[in-house]
CSV table of C-alpha atoms in Angstrom, one decimal:
chain,number,residue,atom,x,y,z
Z,117,ALA,CA,59.7,99.3,-104.0
Z,118,GLN,CA,57.2,99.3,-106.8
Z,119,SER,CA,57.8,101.9,-109.4
Z,120,VAL,CA,57.1,102.9,-113.0
Z,121,THR,CA,59.6,104.7,-115.3
Z,122,GLN,CA,58.8,106.4,-118.5
Z,123,PRO,CA,62.3,107.4,-119.8
Z,124,ASP,CA,61.1,109.9,-122.3
Z,125,ILE,CA,59.6,113.1,-120.9
Z,126,HIS,CA,58.8,114.6,-124.3
Z,127,ILE,CA,58.6,113.0,-127.8
Z,128,THR,CA,58.0,114.7,-131.1
Z,129,VAL,CA,57.0,112.7,-134.2
Z,130,SER,CA,55.7,113.7,-137.6
Z,131,GLU,CA,52.1,112.9,-138.5
Z,132,GLY,CA,51.9,109.5,-140.2
Z,133,ALA,CA,55.1,108.3,-138.6
Z,134,SER,CA,55.2,105.3,-136.2
Z,135,LEU,CA,55.3,105.8,-132.4
Z,136,GLU,CA,56.7,103.9,-129.5
Z,137,LEU,CA,56.5,105.1,-125.9
Z,138,ARG,CA,58.6,103.3,-123.4
Z,139,CYS,CA,57.5,102.1,-120.0
Z,140,ASN,CA,59.5,100.0,-117.5
Z,141,TYR,CA,58.1,98.8,-114.2
Z,142,SER,CA,59.4,97.3,-111.0
Z,143,TYR,CA,56.9,95.0,-109.3
Z,144,GLY,CA,57.5,91.7,-107.5
Z,145,ALA,CA,54.4,89.8,-108.7
Z,146,THR,CA,52.6,89.5,-112.0
Z,147,PRO,CA,51.7,93.1,-112.7
Z,148,TYR,CA,48.5,94.6,-113.9
Z,149,LEU,CA,49.5,97.2,-116.5
Z,150,PHE,CA,47.7,100.2,-118.0
Z,151,TRP,CA,48.2,103.0,-120.4
Z,152,TYR,CA,46.2,106.2,-120.0
Z,153,VAL,CA,46.0,109.3,-122.1
Z,154,GLN,CA,45.3,112.9,-120.9
Z,155,SER,CA,44.5,115.9,-123.0
Z,156,PRO,CA,45.4,119.3,-121.4
Z,157,GLY,CA,43.2,120.1,-118.4
Z,158,GLN,CA,41.3,116.9,-118.7
Z,159,GLY,CA,41.0,113.6,-116.9
Z,160,LEU,CA,42.6,110.3,-117.9
Z,161,GLN,CA,41.2,108.0,-120.5
Z,162,LEU,CA,42.2,104.3,-120.6
Z,163,LEU,CA,43.9,103.3,-123.8
Z,164,LEU,CA,44.6,99.6,-123.0
Z,165,LYS,CA,45.2,97.2,-120.1
Z,166,TYR,CA,47.1,94.0,-119.4
Z,167,PHE,CA,46.1,91.5,-116.7
Z,168,SER,CA,47.2,88.1,-118.1
Z,169,GLY,CA,47.2,86.0,-121.2
Z,170,ASP,CA,48.3,87.3,-124.6
Z,171,THR,CA,51.2,89.6,-124.1
Z,172,LEU,CA,50.2,91.8,-127.1
Z,173,VAL,CA,47.2,93.9,-126.2
Z,174,GLN,CA,45.1,96.0,-128.5
Z,175,GLY,CA,43.5,99.3,-127.3
Z,176,ILE,CA,41.5,102.1,-128.5
Z,177,LYS,CA,42.5,104.6,-131.2
Z,178,GLY,CA,44.8,102.1,-132.9
Z,179,PHE,CA,47.2,101.7,-130.0
Z,180,GLU,CA,48.8,98.5,-128.9
Z,181,ALA,CA,51.2,97.5,-126.2
Z,182,GLU,CA,53.4,94.5,-125.6
Z,183,PHE,CA,54.2,93.0,-122.1
Z,184,LYS,CA,57.7,91.7,-121.9
Z,185,ARG,CA,58.3,90.1,-118.5
Z,186,SER,CA,62.0,89.5,-119.2
Z,187,GLN,CA,62.5,93.2,-119.8
Z,188,SER,CA,60.0,94.5,-117.2
Z,189,SER,CA,58.5,96.6,-120.0
Z,190,PHE,CA,55.1,97.5,-121.4
Z,191,ASN,CA,55.8,99.8,-124.4
Z,192,LEU,CA,53.0,101.5,-126.2
Z,193,ARG,CA,53.0,101.6,-130.0
Z,194,LYS,CA,51.0,103.0,-132.9
Z,195,PRO,CA,51.9,102.5,-136.5
Z,196,SER,CA,50.8,105.9,-137.8
Z,197,VAL,CA,50.3,108.9,-135.6
Z,198,HIS,CA,47.5,111.4,-136.2
Z,199,TRP,CA,47.6,115.0,-135.1
Z,200,SER,CA,44.9,114.3,-132.6
Z,201,ASP,CA,47.2,111.9,-130.7
Z,202,ALA,CA,49.1,114.9,-129.3
Z,203,ALA,CA,48.6,114.5,-125.5
Z,204,GLU,CA,50.3,113.3,-122.4
Z,205,TYR,CA,50.6,109.5,-121.9
Z,206,PHE,CA,50.8,107.7,-118.6
Z,207,CYS,CA,51.9,104.2,-117.9
Z,208,ALA,CA,50.7,102.7,-114.6
Z,209,VAL,CA,51.0,99.5,-112.6
Z,210,GLY,CA,48.3,98.2,-110.3
Z,211,ALA,CA,49.8,97.9,-106.8
Z,212,GLY,CA,48.6,96.7,-103.4
Z,213,GLY,CA,46.8,93.5,-104.2
Z,214,ASN,CA,43.1,94.0,-104.8
Z,215,THR,CA,43.1,97.6,-103.5
Z,216,GLY,CA,43.1,99.0,-107.1
Z,217,LYS,CA,45.8,101.5,-106.2
Z,218,LEU,CA,47.9,102.6,-109.2
Z,219,ILE,CA,51.5,103.7,-109.4
Z,220,PHE,CA,52.1,106.0,-112.3
Z,221,GLY,CA,55.1,106.9,-114.4
Z,222,GLN,CA,56.0,110.5,-114.8
Z,223,GLY,CA,54.3,110.8,-118.1
Z,224,THR,CA,55.4,111.3,-121.7
Z,225,THR,CA,54.2,114.4,-123.7
Z,226,LEU,CA,53.7,113.6,-127.3
Z,227,GLN,CA,53.9,116.4,-129.9
Z,228,VAL,CA,52.9,115.7,-133.5
Z,229,LYS,CA,54.4,117.8,-136.3
Z,230,PRO,CA,52.3,118.4,-139.4
M,206,ASP,CA,25.4,108.4,-118.8
M,207,GLY,CA,27.4,106.7,-116.1
M,208,GLY,CA,30.6,108.5,-115.0
M,209,ILE,CA,32.5,110.4,-112.4
M,210,THR,CA,31.8,114.1,-111.8
M,211,GLN,CA,34.2,116.4,-110.1
M,212,SER,CA,33.4,119.9,-109.1
M,213,PRO,CA,34.3,122.6,-109.3
M,214,LYS,CA,36.6,122.6,-112.3
M,215,TYR,CA,38.6,125.5,-110.9
M,216,LEU,CA,39.0,126.4,-107.3
M,217,PHE,CA,41.0,129.2,-105.6
M,218,ARG,CA,42.1,129.0,-102.0
M,219,LYS,CA,43.4,131.8,-99.7
M,220,GLU,CA,46.2,131.1,-97.3
M,221,GLY,CA,44.9,129.3,-94.2
M,222,GLN,CA,41.6,128.2,-95.7
M,223,ASN,CA,40.2,124.7,-95.9
M,224,VAL,CA,38.5,123.8,-99.2
M,225,THR,CA,36.5,120.8,-100.2
M,226,LEU,CA,36.6,119.1,-103.7
M,227,SER,CA,33.6,117.1,-104.7
M,228,CYS,CA,33.6,113.7,-106.4
M,229,GLU,CA,30.5,111.8,-107.3
M,230,GLN,CA,30.1,108.6,-109.3
M,231,ASN,CA,27.1,106.7,-110.6
M,232,LEU,CA,29.0,103.7,-111.8
M,233,ASN,CA,28.0,101.7,-108.7
M,234,HIS,CA,31.7,101.2,-108.0
M,235,ASP,CA,32.8,100.2,-104.5
M,236,ALA,CA,36.3,101.8,-104.6
M,237,MET,CA,37.2,105.4,-105.0
M,238,TYR,CA,40.5,107.3,-105.1
M,239,TRP,CA,42.0,110.7,-105.0
M,240,TYR,CA,45.2,111.5,-106.9
M,241,ARG,CA,47.3,114.7,-107.1
M,242,GLN,CA,49.0,115.6,-110.3
M,243,ASP,CA,52.0,118.0,-110.5
M,244,PRO,CA,53.9,118.7,-113.7
M,245,GLY,CA,56.6,116.1,-114.4
M,246,GLN,CA,55.6,113.9,-111.4
M,247,GLY,CA,52.8,111.8,-112.7
M,248,LEU,CA,49.9,111.1,-110.3
M,249,ARG,CA,50.3,110.4,-106.7
M,250,LEU,CA,47.8,108.7,-104.4
M,251,ILE,CA,46.3,110.8,-101.6
M,252,TYR,CA,43.6,108.6,-100.1
M,253,TYR,CA,41.4,105.7,-101.2
M,254,SER,CA,38.3,104.0,-100.0
M,255,GLN,CA,37.2,100.5,-100.8
M,256,ILE,CA,33.9,100.5,-99.0
M,257,VAL,CA,31.6,103.0,-97.4
M,258,ASN,CA,32.7,104.4,-94.0
M,259,ASP,CA,36.2,103.2,-94.5
M,260,PHE,CA,39.3,104.8,-96.1
M,261,GLN,CA,43.0,104.5,-96.2
M,262,LYS,CA,45.9,106.9,-96.5
M,263,GLY,CA,47.9,106.9,-99.7
M,264,ASP,CA,51.4,108.1,-100.3
M,265,ILE,CA,50.8,111.8,-99.7
M,266,ALA,CA,47.9,112.1,-97.2
M,267,GLU,CA,49.4,114.8,-95.0
M,268,GLY,CA,47.3,118.0,-95.1
M,269,TYR,CA,44.3,116.2,-96.6
M,270,SER,CA,41.2,114.6,-95.2
M,271,VAL,CA,38.3,112.6,-96.8
M,272,SER,CA,35.0,111.0,-95.9
M,273,ARG,CA,33.0,108.2,-97.4
M,274,GLU,CA,29.5,108.4,-96.0
M,275,LYS,CA,27.8,107.3,-99.3
M,276,LYS,CA,28.9,104.9,-102.0
M,277,GLU,CA,28.5,107.5,-104.6
M,278,SER,CA,30.5,110.3,-103.0
M,279,PHE,CA,34.1,110.7,-101.8
M,280,PRO,CA,34.9,114.4,-101.0
M,281,LEU,CA,38.4,115.6,-100.4
M,282,THR,CA,39.2,118.4,-98.1
M,283,VAL,CA,42.5,120.3,-98.5
M,284,THR,CA,43.3,121.7,-95.1
M,285,SER,CA,45.4,124.7,-94.2
M,286,ALA,CA,48.1,122.2,-93.1
M,287,GLN,CA,48.8,121.3,-96.7
M,288,LYS,CA,51.6,123.7,-97.4
M,289,ASN,CA,51.7,123.4,-101.2
M,290,PRO,CA,48.2,122.7,-102.4
M,291,THR,CA,48.4,124.2,-105.8
M,292,ALA,CA,47.9,121.2,-108.2
M,293,PHE,CA,45.5,119.3,-110.4
M,294,TYR,CA,43.3,116.8,-108.4
M,295,LEU,CA,41.8,113.7,-110.0
M,296,CYS,CA,39.2,111.4,-108.6
M,297,ALA,CA,38.8,107.9,-109.8
M,298,SER,CA,36.6,104.9,-109.1
M,299,LYS,CA,36.9,101.2,-109.8
M,300,GLY,CA,34.7,98.1,-109.7
M,301,GLN,CA,35.2,95.1,-107.4
M,302,SER,CA,36.8,92.7,-109.8
M,303,ALA,CA,40.6,92.8,-109.9
M,304,HIS,CA,40.5,92.7,-113.7
M,305,THR,CA,38.9,96.1,-114.2
M,306,GLU,CA,40.4,99.5,-114.7
M,307,ALA,CA,39.9,102.8,-112.8
M,308,PHE,CA,37.7,105.5,-114.4
M,309,PHE,CA,38.7,109.1,-113.9
M,310,GLY,CA,36.9,112.3,-113.5
M,311,GLN,CA,37.8,115.5,-115.4
M,312,GLY,CA,39.7,117.0,-112.5
M,313,THR,CA,39.8,120.1,-110.3
M,314,ARG,CA,42.5,122.6,-110.6
M,315,LEU,CA,43.2,124.2,-107.2
M,316,THR,CA,45.2,127.4,-107.0
M,317,VAL,CA,46.4,129.2,-103.8
M,318,VAL,CA,46.0,133.0,-104.1
């Protein structure tokens, strides 16, 4: 069955430190992969996406992610975290052919210490 | 500005009541989706529609119903058959191309009182 796992439910980092949020997926074909961010009580905003091609993708707000097929991973990284990055982060895989359905991970809550 | 509008932002339902959540988009997207979000469970798909007058059940459709009479609108009704409706509901839409992402509304928080 298709699935997405985000192993870390909650991560705390100091402002200015680097960040890596983990995402592992299970999907038979070449996956379409996404990272979304959600502030409390708000909708989801796309950070970045991978469909094909270069396995290192750049997104908004200084985020990047690397697709590693051999590890079934799509980890999100940022070299220097800002206090405004505190939010919940969701990894998702596109499922069901061209239906556009998404399967989400459980989410990782990021807390930033001053 | 183009986008997805969900209303209301907060909704309270009494036991045994049906309530309808509104979702409107002006992005000219063919596909629309309803997801339910519960703490620690990510988002789960309730229903989706790829074209007007057609929709499909998602993973947790029981106790919910939808309609798609217009391209711009995809309302979700939470019926009295949904035993645990308290959650955050998110509507999304997506263009036809496979290489595009879903855009999300700001959500509706439904609480049973």
